[in-house]
Amino acid sequence: MSRLIVVSNRVADVSKAVQSGGLAVALADALRERRGLWFGWDGTVVSDETPIGLTISQSEQVRTATVPLNQRDYDEYYVGFSNNILWPSFHYRLDLGHIDAKSIDGYRRVNQRFAQSLAALLEPDDIIWVHDYHFIPLAAELRALGVRQRIGFFLHIPFPPPDIFLAVPERQWLARSLFSYDVVGFQTAVDTSNFIRYVTEHADGEEKGENSITAFGATTKVQAFPIGIDVDAFYAMSHTPKADEQIQRLYRRSMASSQVIGVDRLDYSKGLPDRLRAFRRLLELYPENRKMVTLMQISPPTREDVAAYSDIRQELEGLSGAINGEYSDFDWTPVRYIHRAVPRDTLAALFRGSQVGLVTPLRDGMNLVAKEYIAAQDEEDPGVLVLSRFAGAAEELAEALLVNPYDTDEVAQALQRALTMKKDERSERYDALIKRVRKHDVKNWRESFLNELRDSRHPTSPETA
Ligand code: GDG
């Protein structure tokens, strides 16, 4: 079996994967099985004068190779181009992007440097799997160094429609760079068709059948691979004696008989202020919920160096304070807002102990929280998922209560419907949802991507500009 090389911006500790969740869980098993190497940033920032060295370490048959970023790289590649341009524009938020030529240079420079460090570690039969928007040009840089191994790319965030992509600086270079990969994976059919539309309408691209597309003198495979979770592991985590105790404690300490839960990094794409406004609207429109329902919103901090993130924090704190000021009583607090990370097993217990999972991003690649909420439910008495139409997960999870997250009245009505839904309907929806979450679980995602990558070979490289 070929060795698997995973490249992602952050490299997780494989031995702690179960607690950290996300990509770490998704990739840890595959890396273990294939004597893998995980390559990326170590999360530290050093001064511009410090020489950048590679650190190699080993944990559970998985090697990690990491590098620090110097301050300039961090400002330009990470904060600048990745998180001030690509993240907002790929989430359809051109208004939040800050276009700056220096950050584009930094993005190219770091991709070039990462390619050089990685190329030196490669063996002839390796399969390389590159993750996310930080590394769109990595394969092109590797190819320029003579790397001929199979390289796949998976985009965890949405790919925007052509009209939006047209406003992204260096869009043609980014699109051309993707043709240096053998397989390009997106989360959903919508993202895939957005990319195909851009390439066919603006780059003379041509679809060749069997998911192949040709443009810039090269051919690549383009396909949706919806990411999932490890359903059994998450269910088990939410059904331990400790979880039972946590759920009991939750209700002993609160007057409320129902809990709505939201869990999201504090990111503007997650629709948090709109969600709080919808909850306030629920209390206005349906006063019987006062003293009966609590919204627990867990939002750990993220990317605090990006200005738009401190704005969202202030807005959220202001809104939860205003709702609590208006509606709280000595024995009930309507919004419990936690601005720090909670251990993963506690999250699993809280999902199970909440009657409604409220997942209302304004735009999201997939959204694993929606799948985790379903996986944690008791089969005999499941809760209800209220899900944004604009989360990638909505493409699969049609039996959730799908809402427009911008419409506070609609979300408030869906919340009321979820809180009053009879058990038969809850069970029927849950049965359909858990089947889908199981069908597209993390193993399926990983293996279908890697099988596609193993079987595909497009020896051409795109023409240079
Ligand atoms: C990107 C895309 C795509 C959250 N708070 C805590 C915590 N979490 C965990 C959740 C979940 C993960 O983090 C978040 O995953 P999401 O999918 O919801 O969102 P992003 O972080 O934006 O991820 C997204 C994903 O990549 C995968 O492709 O679905 O669309 O944006 O697992 O449970 N975990 C712990 N404490 C917290 O406080 N332990």
Short mmCIF file of C-alpha atoms and ligand atoms in Angstrom, two decimals:
data_model
loop_
_atom_site.label_atom_id
_atom_site.label_comp_id
_atom_site.label_asym_id
_atom_site.label_seq_id
_atom_site.Cartn_x
_atom_site.Cartn_y
_atom_site.Cartn_z
CA MET A 1 0.00 0.00 0.00
CA SER A 2 1.34 3.44 -0.94
CA ARG A 3 2.37 5.74 1.88
CA LEU A 4 -0.14 8.52 2.54
CA ILE A 5 1.09 12.09 2.90
CA VAL A 6 -1.45 14.52 4.34
CA VAL A 7 -0.86 18.26 4.07
CA SER A 8 -3.00 20.68 6.06
CA ASN A 9 -2.46 24.08 7.58
CA ARG A 10 -2.48 22.76 11.14
CA VAL A 11 -1.16 19.36 12.13
CA ALA A 12 -2.92 17.65 15.03
CA ASP A 13 -1.50 15.24 17.58
CA VAL A 14 -2.74 11.88 16.30
CA SER A 15 -2.71 10.37 19.80
CA LYS A 16 -5.26 12.98 20.93
CA ALA A 17 -7.39 12.80 17.78
CA VAL A 18 -10.52 11.49 19.47
CA GLN A 19 -10.69 14.46 21.83
CA SER A 20 -9.82 17.09 19.24
CA GLY A 21 -12.29 15.89 16.61
CA GLY A 22 -12.56 17.33 13.10
CA LEU A 23 -9.88 16.57 10.55
CA ALA A 24 -7.68 14.81 13.11
CA VAL A 25 -10.25 12.07 13.65
CA ALA A 26 -10.98 11.88 9.96
CA LEU A 27 -7.38 11.32 8.97
CA ALA A 28 -5.74 9.61 11.94
CA ASP A 29 -6.86 6.08 10.99
CA ALA A 30 -5.89 6.47 7.34
CA LEU A 31 -2.47 7.77 8.37
CA ARG A 32 -1.98 4.88 10.80
CA GLU A 33 -2.95 2.26 8.21
CA ARG A 34 -0.69 3.70 5.52
CA ARG A 35 2.46 4.53 7.56
CA GLY A 36 1.50 8.10 6.97
CA LEU A 37 3.22 11.43 7.18
CA TRP A 38 1.31 14.57 8.18
CA PHE A 39 2.90 17.80 7.04
CA GLY A 40 2.00 21.40 7.89
CA TRP A 41 2.38 24.41 10.16
CA ASP A 42 3.20 23.71 13.83
CA GLY A 43 1.04 26.64 14.97
CA THR A 44 3.95 28.79 16.21
CA VAL A 45 5.09 32.17 14.89
CA VAL A 46 8.79 33.05 15.04
CA SER A 47 10.56 36.34 14.25
CA ASP A 48 11.43 37.13 10.64
CA GLU A 49 15.14 36.61 11.41
CA THR A 50 14.71 33.06 12.81
CA PRO A 51 15.70 30.36 10.29
CA ILE A 52 12.75 28.06 9.50
CA GLY A 53 13.55 24.45 10.40
CA LEU A 54 11.58 21.26 9.93
CA THR A 55 10.63 19.23 13.03
CA ILE A 56 9.93 15.54 12.53
CA SER A 57 8.26 13.49 15.24
CA GLN A 58 6.54 10.16 15.51
CA SER A 59 3.37 9.09 17.32
CA GLU A 60 1.53 5.77 16.82
CA GLN A 61 3.17 4.87 13.47
CA VAL A 62 2.39 8.32 12.12
CA ARG A 63 5.17 10.76 11.43
CA THR A 64 4.51 14.47 11.59
CA ALA A 65 6.69 17.02 9.84
CA THR A 66 6.00 20.58 10.87
CA VAL A 67 7.43 24.04 10.30
CA PRO A 68 6.81 27.35 12.11
CA LEU A 69 5.76 30.48 10.24
CA ASN A 70 7.72 33.67 10.62
CA GLN A 71 5.81 36.84 11.49
CA ARG A 72 5.67 38.11 7.90
CA ASP A 73 4.40 34.76 6.58
CA TYR A 74 1.81 34.64 9.32
CA ASP A 75 0.57 38.15 8.52
CA GLU A 76 0.53 37.70 4.75
CA TYR A 77 -0.16 34.02 4.04
CA TYR A 78 -2.32 33.09 7.04
CA VAL A 79 -4.09 36.23 8.24
CA GLY A 80 -3.84 38.11 4.93
CA PHE A 81 -4.60 35.99 1.89
CA SER A 82 -6.06 32.86 3.51
CA ASN A 83 -8.30 34.42 6.14
CA ASN A 84 -8.88 37.97 4.92
CA ILE A 85 -9.48 37.11 1.26
CA LEU A 86 -10.14 33.44 0.54
CA TRP A 87 -12.21 32.56 3.62
CA PRO A 88 -14.68 35.49 3.33
CA SER A 89 -15.01 35.41 -0.45
CA PHE A 90 -15.46 31.63 -0.62
CA HIS A 91 -18.22 32.10 2.00
CA TYR A 92 -19.88 34.62 -0.35
CA ARG A 93 -18.78 37.56 1.88
CA LEU A 94 -16.87 39.82 -0.49
CA ASP A 95 -17.80 42.72 1.80
CA LEU A 96 -15.50 41.31 4.51
CA GLY A 97 -12.47 40.71 2.27
CA HIS A 98 -9.39 42.94 2.42
CA ILE A 99 -7.50 42.80 -0.84
CA ASP A 100 -3.81 43.49 -0.47
CA ALA A 101 -1.05 42.65 -2.98
CA LYS A 102 1.53 41.85 -0.28
CA SER A 103 -0.60 39.08 1.14
CA ILE A 104 -0.81 37.41 -2.28
CA ASP A 105 3.01 37.37 -2.44
CA GLY A 106 3.12 35.87 1.05
CA TYR A 107 0.62 33.17 0.07
CA ARG A 108 2.74 32.20 -2.97
CA ARG A 109 5.96 32.33 -0.96
CA VAL A 110 4.71 30.04 1.82
CA ASN A 111 3.26 27.57 -0.69
CA GLN A 112 6.62 27.53 -2.51
CA ARG A 113 8.53 26.99 0.73
CA PHE A 114 6.18 24.25 1.92
CA ALA A 115 6.54 22.53 -1.47
CA GLN A 116 10.34 22.61 -1.16
CA SER A 117 10.30 21.16 2.36
CA LEU A 118 7.78 18.49 1.42
CA ALA A 119 9.46 17.47 -1.86
CA ALA A 120 12.59 16.53 0.09
CA LEU A 121 10.58 14.06 2.20
CA LEU A 122 8.79 12.22 -0.61
CA GLU A 123 9.21 8.61 -1.71
CA PRO A 124 8.40 7.54 -5.29
CA ASP A 125 5.16 5.68 -4.54
CA ASP A 126 3.62 8.22 -2.14
CA ILE A 127 0.06 9.50 -2.47
CA ILE A 128 -0.31 13.12 -1.39
CA TRP A 129 -3.58 14.55 -0.06
CA VAL A 130 -3.65 18.33 0.32
CA HIS A 131 -6.36 19.99 2.41
CA ASP A 132 -8.07 23.30 2.11
CA TYR A 133 -7.80 26.84 0.84
CA HIS A 134 -4.40 27.60 2.39
CA PHE A 135 -2.73 25.30 -0.16
CA ILE A 136 -4.52 25.71 -3.50
CA PRO A 137 -1.19 26.27 -5.40
CA LEU A 138 0.80 23.59 -3.54
CA ALA A 139 0.55 20.93 -6.26
CA ALA A 140 1.65 23.40 -8.94
CA GLU A 141 4.70 24.26 -6.80
CA LEU A 142 5.44 20.57 -6.24
CA ARG A 143 5.09 19.82 -9.96
CA ALA A 144 7.51 22.68 -10.72
CA LEU A 145 10.03 20.85 -8.52
CA GLY A 146 9.57 17.67 -10.54
CA VAL A 147 7.16 15.84 -8.22
CA ARG A 148 5.21 13.30 -10.28
CA GLN A 149 3.38 11.41 -7.52
CA ARG A 150 -0.42 11.47 -7.37
CA ILE A 151 -1.71 14.58 -5.61
CA GLY A 152 -5.31 15.19 -4.54
CA PHE A 153 -6.95 18.29 -3.10
CA PHE A 154 -10.01 18.60 -0.89
CA LEU A 155 -11.68 21.94 -0.25
CA HIS A 156 -13.38 21.99 3.16
CA ILE A 157 -15.14 25.30 2.56
CA PRO A 158 -17.66 26.21 -0.16
CA PHE A 159 -16.61 27.04 -3.70
CA PRO A 160 -18.53 30.20 -4.64
CA PRO A 161 -20.55 30.81 -7.82
CA PRO A 162 -18.63 32.32 -10.78
CA ASP A 163 -19.94 35.84 -10.17
CA ILE A 164 -18.32 35.83 -6.74
CA PHE A 165 -15.17 33.99 -7.74
CA LEU A 166 -14.65 36.65 -10.42
CA ALA A 167 -14.04 39.19 -7.64
CA VAL A 168 -11.29 37.11 -5.98
CA PRO A 169 -7.80 38.45 -6.72
CA GLU A 170 -5.63 36.07 -8.80
CA ARG A 171 -8.70 33.93 -9.49
CA GLN A 172 -7.38 32.62 -12.81
CA TRP A 173 -4.09 31.59 -11.22
CA LEU A 174 -6.00 29.85 -8.41
CA ALA A 175 -8.26 28.01 -10.86
CA ARG A 176 -5.29 27.00 -13.04
CA SER A 177 -3.41 25.78 -9.96
CA LEU A 178 -6.17 23.30 -9.22
CA PHE A 179 -5.44 21.58 -12.53
CA SER A 180 -2.07 20.41 -11.18
CA TYR A 181 -3.98 18.00 -8.92
CA ASP A 182 -5.12 14.57 -10.12
CA VAL A 183 -8.35 14.81 -8.13
CA VAL A 184 -10.10 17.93 -6.80
CA GLY A 185 -12.78 17.22 -4.20
CA PHE A 186 -15.55 19.50 -2.99
CA GLN A 187 -18.08 19.06 -0.20
CA THR A 188 -21.26 19.23 -2.28
CA ALA A 189 -22.73 19.00 -5.77
CA VAL A 190 -23.34 22.77 -5.65
CA ASP A 191 -19.66 23.56 -4.97
CA THR A 192 -18.58 21.17 -7.71
CA SER A 193 -20.92 22.71 -10.24
CA ASN A 194 -19.82 26.24 -9.22
CA PHE A 195 -16.23 25.30 -10.02
CA ILE A 196 -17.17 23.59 -13.29
CA ARG A 197 -19.24 26.62 -14.30
CA TYR A 198 -16.34 28.99 -13.64
CA VAL A 199 -13.91 26.86 -15.62
CA THR A 200 -16.25 26.32 -18.55
CA GLU A 201 -17.55 29.91 -18.68
CA HIS A 202 -14.33 31.80 -17.93
CA ALA A 203 -11.40 29.52 -18.76
CA ASP A 204 -12.47 27.66 -21.93
CA GLY A 205 -12.85 24.52 -19.87
CA GLU A 206 -14.59 21.42 -21.20
CA GLU A 207 -16.27 18.59 -19.35
CA LYS A 208 -15.04 15.22 -20.58
CA GLY A 209 -17.42 12.84 -18.79
CA GLU A 210 -16.70 10.59 -15.78
CA ASN A 211 -16.08 13.73 -13.70
CA SER A 212 -13.11 14.78 -15.82
CA ILE A 213 -12.65 18.36 -16.86
CA THR A 214 -10.05 19.90 -19.13
CA ALA A 215 -8.78 23.48 -19.02
CA PHE A 216 -5.44 25.33 -19.14
CA GLY A 217 -4.07 22.42 -21.18
CA ALA A 218 -4.60 19.89 -18.36
CA THR A 219 -7.24 17.45 -17.18
CA THR A 220 -8.35 16.73 -13.65
CA LYS A 221 -11.11 14.81 -11.89
CA VAL A 222 -13.62 16.98 -10.06
CA GLN A 223 -16.14 15.44 -7.69
CA ALA A 224 -18.17 15.96 -4.51
CA PHE A 225 -17.04 13.95 -1.47
CA PRO A 226 -19.30 15.01 1.42
CA ILE A 227 -17.30 14.76 4.65
CA GLY A 228 -18.79 12.89 7.61
CA ILE A 229 -18.07 11.79 11.15
CA ASP A 230 -17.31 8.58 13.02
CA VAL A 231 -20.93 7.90 14.02
CA ASP A 232 -20.35 4.98 16.41
CA ALA A 233 -17.53 6.74 18.25
CA PHE A 234 -19.62 9.87 18.71
CA TYR A 235 -22.67 7.89 19.85
CA ALA A 236 -20.53 5.98 22.34
CA MET A 237 -19.07 9.22 23.68
CA SER A 238 -22.54 10.62 24.30
CA HIS A 239 -23.78 7.46 26.05
CA THR A 240 -21.38 6.94 28.95
CA PRO A 241 -22.20 7.03 32.69
CA LYS A 242 -20.36 10.37 32.81
CA ALA A 243 -22.59 11.72 30.02
CA ASP A 244 -25.72 10.50 31.88
CA GLU A 245 -24.53 12.34 34.99
CA GLN A 246 -23.77 15.54 33.04
CA ILE A 247 -27.22 15.54 31.46
CA GLN A 248 -28.95 15.02 34.80
CA ARG A 249 -26.90 17.81 36.35
CA LEU A 250 -27.84 20.13 33.50
CA TYR A 251 -31.54 19.81 34.26
CA ARG A 252 -31.20 19.72 38.07
CA ARG A 253 -29.51 23.10 37.96
CA SER A 254 -31.96 24.79 35.62
CA MET A 255 -35.66 25.67 35.70
CA ALA A 256 -35.89 25.13 31.95
CA SER A 257 -37.31 21.86 30.73
CA SER A 258 -35.92 22.10 27.20
CA GLN A 259 -32.58 23.08 25.84
CA VAL A 260 -31.63 24.28 22.37
CA ILE A 261 -27.94 23.85 21.59
CA GLY A 262 -25.61 25.68 19.21
CA VAL A 263 -21.90 24.86 18.87
CA ASP A 264 -19.72 26.81 16.46
CA ARG A 265 -16.34 28.47 16.34
CA LEU A 266 -16.99 32.19 16.79
CA ASP A 267 -16.96 32.87 13.05
CA TYR A 268 -19.12 35.26 11.04
CA SER A 269 -19.98 32.48 8.59
CA LYS A 270 -21.84 30.63 11.35
CA GLY A 271 -24.73 33.12 11.58
CA LEU A 272 -24.53 33.57 15.35
CA PRO A 273 -26.09 37.05 15.74
CA ASP A 274 -28.99 36.03 13.46
CA ARG A 275 -29.39 32.88 15.55
CA LEU A 276 -29.65 34.86 18.79
CA ARG A 277 -32.16 37.23 17.19
CA ALA A 278 -34.22 34.22 16.12
CA PHE A 279 -34.17 32.89 19.67
CA ARG A 280 -35.32 36.27 20.98
CA ARG A 281 -38.09 36.18 18.38
CA LEU A 282 -39.14 32.74 19.68
CA LEU A 283 -39.58 34.24 23.15
CA GLU A 284 -41.55 37.17 21.71
CA LEU A 285 -43.82 35.18 19.39
CA TYR A 286 -44.36 32.18 21.67
CA PRO A 287 -44.21 33.44 25.29
CA GLU A 288 -45.02 29.97 26.64
CA ASN A 289 -41.32 29.22 26.10
CA ARG A 290 -40.22 31.78 28.67
CA LYS A 291 -38.76 30.05 31.73
CA MET A 292 -39.11 26.78 29.81
CA VAL A 293 -36.39 26.89 27.14
CA THR A 294 -32.70 27.78 27.28
CA LEU A 295 -30.35 28.36 24.37
CA MET A 296 -26.88 27.07 25.16
CA GLN A 297 -24.44 28.56 22.68
CA ILE A 298 -20.87 27.28 22.83
CA SER A 299 -18.52 29.38 20.72
CA PRO A 300 -14.80 28.95 21.28
CA PRO A 301 -12.60 31.81 20.07
CA THR A 302 -10.91 31.51 16.70
CA ARG A 303 -8.63 33.66 14.47
CA GLU A 304 -8.65 36.56 16.89
CA ASP A 305 -6.03 38.39 14.81
CA VAL A 306 -8.57 39.02 12.06
CA ALA A 307 -10.59 42.20 12.67
CA ALA A 308 -13.96 40.78 11.56
CA TYR A 309 -13.69 38.21 14.37
CA SER A 310 -13.46 40.73 17.21
CA ASP A 311 -16.48 42.55 15.72
CA ILE A 312 -18.57 39.37 15.80
CA ARG A 313 -17.54 38.68 19.39
CA GLN A 314 -18.70 42.12 20.52
CA GLU A 315 -21.97 41.77 18.63
CA LEU A 316 -22.68 38.40 20.15
CA GLU A 317 -21.86 39.45 23.68
CA GLY A 318 -24.07 42.54 23.27
CA LEU A 319 -26.98 40.48 21.95
CA SER A 320 -26.84 37.73 24.59
CA GLY A 321 -26.55 40.41 27.30
CA ALA A 322 -29.57 42.25 25.88
CA ILE A 323 -31.72 39.09 25.66
CA ASN A 324 -30.76 38.01 29.16
CA GLY A 325 -31.34 41.54 30.52
CA GLU A 326 -34.82 41.61 29.02
CA TYR A 327 -36.05 38.10 29.78
CA SER A 328 -34.00 36.52 32.62
CA ASP A 329 -35.56 35.86 35.98
CA PHE A 330 -33.99 34.89 39.28
CA ASP A 331 -34.44 31.23 38.35
CA TRP A 332 -33.97 31.25 34.55
CA THR A 333 -31.37 32.57 32.13
CA PRO A 334 -32.54 32.33 28.51
CA VAL A 335 -29.11 32.39 26.82
CA ARG A 336 -26.12 30.54 28.22
CA TYR A 337 -23.21 31.71 26.14
CA ILE A 338 -19.85 29.99 26.62
CA HIS A 339 -16.92 31.62 24.87
CA ARG A 340 -14.35 28.88 25.31
CA ALA A 341 -13.73 25.35 24.07
CA VAL A 342 -15.58 22.59 25.90
CA PRO A 343 -14.15 19.00 26.04
CA ARG A 344 -15.44 16.85 23.22
CA ASP A 345 -17.12 14.28 25.47
CA THR A 346 -19.01 17.07 27.28
CA LEU A 347 -20.17 18.38 23.89
CA ALA A 348 -21.42 14.90 22.96
CA ALA A 349 -23.39 14.72 26.25
CA LEU A 350 -24.82 18.20 25.71
CA PHE A 351 -25.98 17.30 22.19
CA ARG A 352 -27.78 14.26 23.57
CA GLY A 353 -29.30 16.25 26.42
CA SER A 354 -30.68 18.99 24.13
CA GLN A 355 -34.13 18.73 22.55
CA VAL A 356 -33.11 20.87 19.58
CA GLY A 357 -29.84 21.23 17.67
CA LEU A 358 -29.74 24.69 16.10
CA VAL A 359 -27.26 24.86 13.23
CA THR A 360 -27.79 28.02 11.20
CA PRO A 361 -24.65 29.08 9.33
CA LEU A 362 -25.09 31.74 6.66
CA ARG A 363 -22.79 29.58 4.53
CA ASP A 364 -20.82 26.47 5.45
CA GLY A 365 -18.81 23.90 3.50
CA MET A 366 -20.47 20.98 5.29
CA ASN A 367 -20.98 21.55 9.06
CA LEU A 368 -20.06 18.55 11.16
CA VAL A 369 -21.98 19.79 14.20
CA ALA A 370 -25.25 18.96 12.40
CA LYS A 371 -24.06 15.36 11.93
CA GLU A 372 -22.71 15.10 15.47
CA TYR A 373 -26.04 16.27 16.91
CA ILE A 374 -27.88 13.50 15.04
CA ALA A 375 -25.28 10.87 15.99
CA ALA A 376 -25.60 11.70 19.72
CA GLN A 377 -29.39 11.27 19.97
CA ASP A 378 -31.22 8.54 21.87
CA GLU A 379 -32.97 6.33 19.29
CA GLU A 380 -35.98 6.01 21.62
CA ASP A 381 -36.48 9.73 22.15
CA PRO A 382 -34.53 11.76 19.60
CA GLY A 383 -34.25 15.54 19.40
CA VAL A 384 -34.87 17.69 16.33
CA LEU A 385 -32.27 19.30 14.07
CA VAL A 386 -32.99 22.81 12.74
CA LEU A 387 -30.55 23.32 9.88
CA SER A 388 -29.63 26.17 7.56
CA ARG A 389 -30.31 25.59 3.87
CA PHE A 390 -26.90 27.14 3.25
CA ALA A 391 -24.88 24.52 5.12
CA GLY A 392 -23.42 21.87 2.81
CA ALA A 393 -25.00 19.30 5.16
CA ALA A 394 -28.46 20.41 3.98
CA GLU A 395 -27.83 18.67 0.64
CA GLU A 396 -27.96 15.31 2.48
CA LEU A 397 -30.00 16.07 5.62
CA ALA A 398 -33.29 16.93 3.98
CA GLU A 399 -35.35 15.55 6.90
CA ALA A 400 -34.06 18.23 9.26
CA LEU A 401 -36.21 21.36 9.61
CA LEU A 402 -34.47 23.38 6.90
CA VAL A 403 -34.48 27.15 7.36
CA ASN A 404 -33.27 30.37 5.82
CA PRO A 405 -30.88 31.59 8.55
CA TYR A 406 -31.35 35.24 7.55
CA ASP A 407 -35.10 35.08 8.26
CA THR A 408 -35.48 35.35 12.04
CA ASP A 409 -39.23 34.73 11.96
CA GLU A 410 -38.80 31.56 9.94
CA VAL A 411 -36.12 30.26 12.31
CA ALA A 412 -38.27 31.15 15.35
CA GLN A 413 -41.21 29.25 13.84
CA ALA A 414 -39.01 26.24 13.09
CA LEU A 415 -37.75 26.32 16.68
CA GLN A 416 -41.32 26.34 17.97
CA ARG A 417 -42.18 23.46 15.67
CA ALA A 418 -39.14 21.52 16.87
CA LEU A 419 -39.92 22.16 20.55
CA THR A 420 -43.51 20.98 20.18
CA MET A 421 -42.94 18.12 17.72
CA LYS A 422 -44.58 14.82 18.67
CA LYS A 423 -42.41 11.80 19.23
CA ASP A 424 -43.63 9.92 16.13
CA GLU A 425 -42.53 12.68 13.80
CA ARG A 426 -39.24 13.18 15.66
CA SER A 427 -38.49 9.47 15.34
CA GLU A 428 -39.40 9.35 11.69
CA ARG A 429 -37.11 12.26 10.87
CA TYR A 430 -34.32 10.91 13.05
CA ASP A 431 -34.46 7.45 11.42
CA ALA A 432 -34.02 9.00 7.98
CA LEU A 433 -31.27 11.37 9.15
CA ILE A 434 -29.17 8.81 11.01
CA LYS A 435 -29.21 6.57 7.91
CA ARG A 436 -27.77 9.38 5.83
CA VAL A 437 -25.20 10.37 8.47
CA ARG A 438 -24.09 6.73 8.56
CA LYS A 439 -24.01 6.38 4.79
CA HIS A 440 -21.71 9.36 4.35
CA ASP A 441 -19.54 8.80 7.39
CA VAL A 442 -15.92 9.77 7.68
CA LYS A 443 -14.63 6.41 6.51
CA ASN A 444 -16.71 6.58 3.38
CA TRP A 445 -15.46 10.13 2.69
CA ARG A 446 -11.82 9.20 3.16
CA GLU A 447 -11.89 5.91 1.28
CA SER A 448 -13.87 7.23 -1.68
CA PHE A 449 -11.47 10.15 -2.06
CA LEU A 450 -8.37 7.99 -1.74
CA ASN A 451 -9.74 5.32 -4.12
CA GLU A 452 -10.46 7.99 -6.70
CA LEU A 453 -6.97 9.40 -6.25
CA ARG A 454 -5.34 6.00 -6.46
CA ASP A 455 -7.20 5.13 -9.67
CA SER A 456 -6.79 8.41 -11.49
CA ARG A 457 -3.80 9.56 -13.36
CA HIS A 458 -3.60 12.67 -15.50
CA PRO A 459 0.01 13.13 -16.40
CA THR A 460 -0.50 16.56 -17.94
CA SER A 461 0.29 19.78 -16.12
CA PRO A 462 -1.39 23.11 -16.78
CA GLU A 463 0.33 25.57 -19.10
CA THR A 464 2.06 28.32 -17.22
CA ALA A 465 0.58 31.83 -17.50
C1 GDG B 1 -14.49 23.41 8.28
C2 GDG B 1 -15.64 23.92 7.37
C3 GDG B 1 -16.58 21.60 7.36
C4 GDG B 1 -16.65 23.21 18.02
N1 GDG B 1 -16.60 23.80 19.24
C5 GDG B 1 -15.95 22.94 20.04
C6 GDG B 1 -15.60 21.80 19.29
N2 GDG B 1 -16.05 21.99 18.05
C7 GDG B 1 -15.94 20.99 16.99
C8 GDG B 1 -17.29 20.50 16.51
C9 GDG B 1 -16.94 19.98 15.13
C10 GDG B 1 -15.82 20.93 14.69
O1 GDG B 1 -15.30 21.54 15.87
C11 GDG B 1 -16.35 22.04 13.80
O2 GDG B 1 -16.62 21.53 12.55
P1 GDG B 1 -17.59 22.28 11.54
O3 GDG B 1 -17.80 21.36 10.40
O4 GDG B 1 -18.85 22.61 12.24
O5 GDG B 1 -16.90 23.65 11.15
P2 GDG B 1 -15.44 24.30 10.78
O6 GDG B 1 -14.54 24.32 11.97
O7 GDG B 1 -15.76 25.64 10.22
O8 GDG B 1 -14.78 23.35 9.67
C12 GDG B 1 -16.90 23.08 7.61
C13 GDG B 1 -15.37 21.17 8.15
O9 GDG B 1 -14.24 22.03 7.88
C14 GDG B 1 -14.94 19.74 7.78
O10 GDG B 1 -14.71 19.63 6.41
O11 GDG B 1 -17.70 20.83 7.76
O12 GDG B 1 -17.93 23.50 6.73
O13 GDG B 1 -15.91 25.30 7.64
O14 GDG B 1 -16.42 18.70 15.18
O15 GDG B 1 -17.81 19.56 17.39
N3 GDG B 1 -14.95 20.74 19.80
C15 GDG B 1 -14.63 20.80 21.13
N4 GDG B 1 -14.93 21.88 21.91
C16 GDG B 1 -15.60 22.96 21.41
O16 GDG B 1 -15.87 23.92 22.15
N5 GDG B 1 -14.00 19.76 21.68
#
